Amino acid sequence: MPTIFDIIHTTHYRYARQVMLGEHLVQFRPRDSHDLRVLATDLRVKPRPVDIRMFQDAYSNSIAMIQPQNPAVELEVVCMSSVEHTGTRAINFPMSSRAQRFPLAYSEEERLVLRHYLTPFYDDPGGILQDWAEQFIRPDGMTGTRELLVEMTQFIRDTMRYRIRLNHGVQTPYDTLRLKSGACRDFATLMIEVVRRLGYAARFVSGYLYSPWVDIQDKHSHGNGSTHAWVQIYLPDAGWIPFDPTNNLIGGTNLISVGVARHASLAVPVSGSWHGSPEDFLGMDITVQVRKRT
Protein backbone atom coordinates (compact mmCIF):
# COMPACT_ATOMS: atom_id res chain seq x y z
CA MET A 1 0.00 0.00 0.00
CA PRO A 2 1.27 3.53 -0.78
CA THR A 3 2.40 5.66 2.15
CA ILE A 4 1.79 9.40 2.29
CA PHE A 5 4.31 11.67 4.01
CA ASP A 6 4.05 15.35 4.89
CA ILE A 7 7.39 17.18 5.06
CA ILE A 8 8.32 20.59 6.47
CA HIS A 9 11.95 21.70 6.02
CA THR A 10 12.90 25.06 7.55
CA THR A 11 16.23 26.85 7.09
CA HIS A 12 16.71 30.05 9.10
CA TYR A 13 19.72 32.39 8.75
CA ARG A 14 20.18 35.10 11.41
CA TYR A 15 22.26 38.30 11.25
CA ALA A 16 23.25 40.90 13.88
CA ARG A 17 22.24 43.77 11.61
CA GLN A 18 20.79 44.30 8.17
CA VAL A 19 22.88 42.71 5.44
CA MET A 20 22.52 42.43 1.68
CA LEU A 21 21.22 39.00 0.61
CA GLY A 22 22.24 37.54 -2.73
CA GLU A 23 20.53 34.88 -4.80
CA HIS A 24 19.93 31.52 -3.11
CA LEU A 25 19.39 28.13 -4.73
CA VAL A 26 16.99 25.78 -2.98
CA GLN A 27 16.50 22.07 -3.67
CA PHE A 28 13.16 21.40 -2.05
CA ARG A 29 10.89 19.43 -4.40
CA PRO A 30 11.12 15.64 -4.01
CA ARG A 31 11.99 13.75 -7.20
CA ASP A 32 8.97 12.28 -8.98
CA SER A 33 9.45 8.69 -10.10
CA HIS A 34 7.52 5.46 -10.61
CA ASP A 35 7.58 4.85 -6.83
CA LEU A 36 7.27 8.41 -5.51
CA ARG A 37 4.58 10.89 -6.53
CA VAL A 38 4.63 14.52 -5.40
CA LEU A 39 1.13 15.50 -4.29
CA ALA A 40 1.75 19.13 -3.29
CA THR A 41 4.56 21.60 -2.66
CA ASP A 42 4.84 25.07 -1.20
CA LEU A 43 7.79 27.41 -0.69
CA ARG A 44 7.61 30.30 1.77
CA VAL A 45 10.38 32.85 2.18
CA LYS A 46 10.87 35.69 4.67
CA PRO A 47 11.40 38.58 4.24
CA ARG A 48 8.96 39.36 1.49
CA PRO A 49 8.51 40.29 -1.26
CA VAL A 50 10.81 37.80 -2.94
CA ASP A 51 11.43 36.79 -6.55
CA ILE A 52 11.29 33.01 -7.15
CA ARG A 53 12.18 31.25 -10.39
CA MET A 54 12.04 27.47 -10.89
CA PHE A 55 14.28 25.41 -13.18
CA GLN A 56 15.80 21.94 -13.55
CA ASP A 57 19.56 21.58 -13.21
CA ALA A 58 21.85 19.22 -15.13
CA TYR A 59 20.85 16.34 -12.83
CA SER A 60 17.12 17.01 -13.39
CA ASN A 61 16.76 18.26 -9.81
CA SER A 62 14.04 20.88 -9.29
CA ILE A 63 15.71 24.10 -8.15
CA ALA A 64 14.12 27.29 -6.83
CA MET A 65 16.25 30.39 -7.42
CA ILE A 66 15.19 33.02 -4.91
CA GLN A 67 16.18 36.67 -4.57
CA PRO A 68 15.15 37.87 -1.09
CA GLN A 69 14.19 41.41 -0.18
CA ASN A 70 17.15 43.59 0.79
CA PRO A 71 18.46 44.58 3.25
CA ALA A 72 17.38 42.13 5.97
CA VAL A 73 18.35 40.75 9.39
CA GLU A 74 17.14 37.23 8.63
CA LEU A 75 16.36 34.81 5.85
CA GLU A 76 13.88 32.00 6.47
CA VAL A 77 13.11 29.41 3.82
CA VAL A 78 10.29 26.96 4.55
CA CYS A 79 9.83 24.09 2.10
CA MET A 80 6.64 22.02 2.43
CA SER A 81 5.67 18.97 0.43
CA SER A 82 3.41 15.95 0.50
CA VAL A 83 4.41 12.77 -1.30
CA GLU A 84 2.97 9.33 -1.98
CA HIS A 85 5.63 6.62 -1.72
CA THR A 86 5.11 3.04 -2.88
CA GLY A 87 8.68 2.04 -2.07
CA THR A 88 11.61 0.54 -3.93
CA ARG A 89 11.93 -3.23 -3.62
CA ALA A 90 14.52 -3.99 -0.99
CA ILE A 91 17.01 -6.88 -0.84
CA ASN A 92 15.08 -9.05 -3.31
CA PHE A 93 15.21 -6.44 -6.10
CA PRO A 94 15.40 -8.05 -9.58
CA MET A 95 18.30 -7.34 -11.92
CA SER A 96 19.77 -8.39 -15.24
CA SER A 97 21.77 -11.62 -15.39
CA ARG A 98 24.84 -9.58 -16.39
CA ALA A 99 24.59 -7.67 -13.11
CA GLN A 100 24.18 -10.59 -10.74
CA ARG A 101 27.87 -11.29 -10.21
CA PHE A 102 30.96 -9.16 -9.75
CA PRO A 103 32.31 -7.70 -11.96
CA LEU A 104 29.19 -6.10 -13.42
CA ALA A 105 28.98 -5.70 -17.20
CA TYR A 106 27.27 -2.47 -18.27
CA SER A 107 26.34 -2.09 -21.92
CA GLU A 108 28.19 0.43 -24.06
CA GLU A 109 25.23 2.80 -23.96
CA GLU A 110 24.90 2.48 -20.18
CA ARG A 111 28.59 3.22 -19.70
CA LEU A 112 28.26 6.31 -21.88
CA VAL A 113 25.32 7.66 -19.87
CA LEU A 114 26.76 6.66 -16.48
CA ARG A 115 30.32 7.83 -17.09
CA HIS A 116 30.33 10.53 -14.39
CA TYR A 117 28.82 8.12 -11.87
CA LEU A 118 31.46 5.49 -12.66
CA THR A 119 34.40 7.89 -12.31
CA PRO A 120 35.78 8.31 -8.76
CA PHE A 121 35.77 11.88 -7.44
CA TYR A 122 38.90 11.40 -5.30
CA ASP A 123 42.32 10.19 -6.33
CA ASP A 124 43.62 7.04 -4.62
CA PRO A 125 47.39 7.03 -5.22
CA GLY A 126 48.10 4.71 -2.28
CA GLY A 127 45.30 2.29 -3.16
CA ILE A 128 43.67 2.72 0.26
CA LEU A 129 40.12 2.86 -1.09
CA GLN A 130 40.73 0.08 -3.60
CA ASP A 131 42.10 -2.22 -0.89
CA TRP A 132 39.19 -1.46 1.42
CA ALA A 133 36.68 -2.16 -1.36
CA GLU A 134 38.26 -5.48 -2.30
CA GLN A 135 37.67 -7.00 1.13
CA PHE A 136 34.08 -7.60 -0.02
CA ILE A 137 35.17 -9.71 -3.02
CA ARG A 138 35.25 -13.46 -2.39
CA PRO A 139 38.59 -15.08 -3.14
CA ASP A 140 36.91 -17.93 -5.06
CA GLY A 141 35.63 -15.50 -7.71
CA MET A 142 31.93 -16.13 -6.92
CA THR A 143 30.98 -12.73 -5.53
CA GLY A 144 27.32 -11.83 -5.98
CA THR A 145 26.46 -8.19 -6.62
CA ARG A 146 23.53 -8.28 -4.23
CA GLU A 147 25.58 -9.85 -1.46
CA LEU A 148 28.51 -7.48 -1.97
CA LEU A 149 26.41 -4.31 -1.76
CA VAL A 150 24.28 -5.54 1.15
CA GLU A 151 27.36 -6.61 3.12
CA MET A 152 29.13 -3.29 2.50
CA THR A 153 26.07 -1.28 3.59
CA GLN A 154 25.80 -3.26 6.80
CA PHE A 155 29.56 -3.19 7.45
CA ILE A 156 29.70 0.62 7.38
CA ARG A 157 26.73 0.78 9.73
CA ASP A 158 28.20 -1.77 12.16
CA THR A 159 31.84 -0.65 12.26
CA MET A 160 31.60 3.14 12.15
CA ARG A 161 30.15 5.63 14.59
CA TYR A 162 27.54 8.14 13.46
CA ARG A 163 28.52 11.67 14.42
CA ILE A 164 26.56 14.83 13.75
CA ARG A 165 28.73 17.45 12.04
CA LEU A 166 27.24 20.92 11.82
CA ASN A 167 30.06 22.38 9.74
CA HIS A 168 29.75 22.58 5.98
CA GLY A 169 31.34 20.20 3.55
CA VAL A 170 32.05 16.49 3.52
CA GLN A 171 34.92 14.45 4.91
CA THR A 172 37.21 12.77 2.44
CA PRO A 173 36.67 9.00 2.36
CA TYR A 174 40.20 8.60 3.74
CA ASP A 175 39.27 10.63 6.83
CA THR A 176 36.11 8.57 7.32
CA LEU A 177 38.13 5.34 7.22
CA ARG A 178 40.76 6.76 9.56
CA LEU A 179 38.30 8.18 12.08
CA LYS A 180 35.77 5.33 11.72
CA SER A 181 33.09 7.96 12.21
CA GLY A 182 31.17 10.56 10.28
CA ALA A 183 27.83 12.03 9.33
CA CYS A 184 25.45 10.48 6.82
CA ARG A 185 26.98 12.46 3.95
CA ASP A 186 30.43 11.12 4.89
CA PHE A 187 29.28 7.49 4.93
CA ALA A 188 27.49 7.98 1.60
CA THR A 189 30.61 9.53 0.07
CA LEU A 190 32.78 6.65 1.27
CA MET A 191 30.45 4.02 -0.17
CA ILE A 192 30.14 5.85 -3.49
CA GLU A 193 33.91 6.07 -3.90
CA VAL A 194 34.61 2.43 -3.10
CA VAL A 195 31.82 0.92 -5.22
CA ARG A 196 32.92 3.05 -8.17
CA ARG A 197 36.34 1.43 -7.86
CA LEU A 198 34.61 -1.93 -8.16
CA GLY A 199 32.91 -0.83 -11.38
CA TYR A 200 29.44 0.13 -10.07
CA ALA A 201 27.79 3.42 -11.03
CA ALA A 202 26.82 5.32 -7.89
CA ARG A 203 25.44 8.76 -7.09
CA PHE A 204 24.95 10.87 -3.98
CA VAL A 205 21.37 11.48 -2.81
CA SER A 206 20.14 14.25 -0.54
CA GLY A 207 16.66 14.05 0.88
CA TYR A 208 14.64 13.06 3.90
CA LEU A 209 14.44 10.06 6.20
CA TYR A 210 11.21 9.03 7.85
CA SER A 211 11.92 7.41 11.21
CA PRO A 212 9.11 5.52 12.95
CA TRP A 213 10.49 6.68 16.32
CA VAL A 214 8.98 10.09 15.51
CA ASP A 215 5.63 8.43 16.12
CA ILE A 216 6.59 5.71 18.61
CA GLN A 217 9.45 7.51 20.44
CA ASP A 218 11.96 4.72 19.75
CA LYS A 219 15.15 6.59 18.82
CA HIS A 220 17.26 4.23 16.72
CA SER A 221 17.60 5.92 13.30
CA HIS A 222 20.17 8.56 12.42
CA GLY A 223 19.45 11.44 10.08
CA ASN A 224 15.97 12.46 11.17
CA GLY A 225 15.43 16.04 12.26
CA SER A 226 17.69 17.22 9.44
CA THR A 227 18.26 16.47 5.79
CA HIS A 228 19.65 12.99 5.14
CA ALA A 229 22.07 11.51 2.61
CA TRP A 230 22.50 8.07 1.09
CA VAL A 231 23.62 6.29 -2.07
CA GLN A 232 21.89 5.08 -5.23
CA ILE A 233 23.62 2.40 -7.29
CA TYR A 234 22.56 1.69 -10.87
CA LEU A 235 21.96 -1.98 -11.70
CA PRO A 236 20.72 -3.08 -15.16
CA ASP A 237 17.00 -3.96 -15.19
CA ALA A 238 16.75 -2.87 -11.54
CA GLY A 239 17.55 0.83 -11.94
CA TRP A 240 18.80 3.17 -9.22
CA ILE A 241 18.62 1.18 -5.97
CA PRO A 242 18.87 3.13 -2.66
CA PHE A 243 21.47 2.02 -0.10
CA ASP A 244 21.68 3.89 3.22
CA PRO A 245 24.90 2.89 5.02
CA THR A 246 24.09 5.16 7.97
CA ASN A 247 21.04 3.11 8.95
CA ASN A 248 21.59 -0.11 6.96
CA LEU A 249 18.50 0.52 4.84
CA ILE A 250 18.02 -0.80 1.31
CA GLY A 251 15.02 0.40 -0.66
CA GLY A 252 11.71 0.74 1.14
CA THR A 253 9.54 3.81 1.66
CA ASN A 254 11.45 5.63 4.40
CA LEU A 255 13.95 7.35 2.07
CA ILE A 256 12.53 10.34 0.18
CA SER A 257 14.96 11.69 -2.41
CA VAL A 258 15.17 15.37 -3.33
CA GLY A 259 18.51 15.95 -5.07
CA VAL A 260 21.08 13.72 -6.76
CA ALA A 261 24.62 14.47 -7.94
CA ARG A 262 27.97 12.82 -8.51
CA HIS A 263 29.34 14.36 -5.28
CA ALA A 264 27.91 15.74 -2.05
CA SER A 265 29.10 19.29 -2.80
CA LEU A 266 26.77 19.38 -5.81
CA ALA A 267 23.60 18.42 -3.92
CA VAL A 268 23.36 21.12 -1.25
CA PRO A 269 19.74 21.74 -0.07
CA VAL A 270 20.19 25.53 0.30
CA SER A 271 23.09 27.64 -0.97
CA GLY A 272 23.58 31.35 -1.55
CA SER A 273 25.45 34.49 -0.60
CA TRP A 274 25.20 37.56 1.60
CA HIS A 275 27.28 40.72 1.92
CA GLY A 276 28.40 42.13 5.26
CA SER A 277 31.00 41.70 7.98
CA PRO A 278 31.82 38.15 9.17
CA GLU A 279 30.74 39.04 12.71
CA ASP A 280 27.27 39.91 11.41
CA PHE A 281 26.43 36.23 10.92
CA LEU A 282 24.76 34.89 14.07
CA GLY A 283 24.03 31.38 12.91
CA MET A 284 21.80 29.05 10.93
CA ASP A 285 19.08 26.73 12.24
CA ILE A 286 17.66 23.78 10.29
CA THR A 287 14.62 21.75 11.26
CA VAL A 288 13.03 18.91 9.33
CA GLN A 289 9.72 17.23 10.13
CA VAL A 290 8.68 14.11 8.22
CA ARG A 291 5.30 12.72 9.29
CA LYS A 292 3.42 9.72 7.99
CA ARG A 293 -0.29 10.14 7.50
CA THR A 294 -2.41 7.60 9.30
Coordinates of N, CA, C and O in Angstrom, one line a residue, residues 122 163-172 176 182-187 189 204 229 263-266 268-269 284:
Y122 N 37.6 11.2 -6.0 CA 38.9 11.4 -5.3 C 40.0 10.5 -5.9 O 39.7 9.4 -6.4
R163 N 28.2 10.4 13.7 CA 28.5 11.7 14.4 C 27.9 12.9 13.7 O 28.2 13.1 12.5
I164 N 27.1 13.6 14.4 CA 26.6 14.8 13.7 C 27.7 15.9 13.6 O 28.4 16.1 14.5
R165 N 27.8 16.4 12.3 CA 28.7 17.4 12.0 C 28.0 18.6 11.5 O 27.3 18.5 10.4
L166 N 28.0 19.7 12.2 CA 27.2 20.9 11.8 C 28.0 21.8 10.8 O 27.4 22.7 10.2
N167 N 29.3 21.6 10.7 CA 30.1 22.4 9.7 C 29.8 21.9 8.3 O 29.4 20.8 8.0
H168 N 30.0 22.8 7.4 CA 29.7 22.6 6.0 C 30.7 21.6 5.4 O 31.8 21.3 6.0
G169 N 30.4 21.0 4.3 CA 31.3 20.2 3.6 C 31.2 18.7 4.0 O 30.4 18.3 4.8
V170 N 32.1 17.9 3.3 CA 32.0 16.5 3.5 C 33.5 16.0 3.8 O 34.4 16.6 3.3
Q171 N 33.6 15.0 4.7 CA 34.9 14.4 4.9 C 35.4 13.7 3.7 O 34.6 13.2 2.9
T172 N 36.7 13.6 3.5 CA 37.2 12.8 2.4 C 37.0 11.3 2.9 O 36.9 11.0 4.1
T176 N 37.2 9.4 6.7 CA 36.1 8.6 7.3 C 36.7 7.2 7.7 O 36.3 6.7 8.8
G182 N 31.6 9.5 11.2 CA 31.2 10.6 10.3 C 29.7 10.8 10.3 O 28.9 10.1 11.0
A183 N 29.2 11.8 9.5 CA 27.8 12.0 9.3 C 27.3 11.2 8.1 O 28.1 10.6 7.4
C184 N 26.0 11.3 7.9 CA 25.4 10.5 6.8 C 26.1 10.8 5.5 O 26.3 9.9 4.7
R185 N 26.4 12.1 5.2 CA 27.0 12.5 4.0 C 28.4 11.9 3.8 O 28.9 11.6 2.7
D186 N 29.1 11.7 4.9 CA 30.4 11.1 4.9 C 30.4 9.6 4.6 O 31.2 9.1 3.8
F187 N 29.4 8.9 5.2 CA 29.3 7.5 4.9 C 28.8 7.2 3.5 O 29.3 6.3 2.8
T189 N 29.5 9.2 0.9 CA 30.6 9.5 0.1 C 31.6 8.4 0.1 O 32.1 8.0 -1.0
F204 N 25.3 10.3 -5.3 CA 25.0 10.9 -4.0 C 23.5 11.3 -4.0 O 23.1 12.0 -5.0
A229 N 21.3 11.8 3.8 CA 22.1 11.5 2.6 C 22.3 10.0 2.5 O 22.5 9.4 3.6
H263 N 28.6 14.1 -6.5 CA 29.3 14.4 -5.3 C 28.5 15.2 -4.3 O 27.6 16.0 -4.8
A264 N 28.7 15.1 -3.1 CA 27.9 15.7 -2.0 C 27.9 17.3 -2.2 O 26.9 17.9 -2.0
S265 N 29.0 17.8 -2.7 CA 29.1 19.3 -2.8 C 28.2 19.8 -3.9 O 27.9 21.0 -3.9
L266 N 27.6 19.0 -4.7 CA 26.8 19.4 -5.8 C 25.3 19.1 -5.5 O 24.5 19.3 -6.4
V268 N 23.6 20.4 -2.5 CA 23.4 21.1 -1.2 C 21.9 21.6 -1.2 O 21.4 22.2 -2.2
P269 N 21.2 21.3 -0.1 CA 19.7 21.7 -0.1 C 19.5 23.2 -0.2 O 18.6 23.6 -1.0
M284 N 22.8 29.6 11.8 CA 21.8 29.0 10.9 C 21.1 27.9 11.7 O 21.8 27.1 12.3

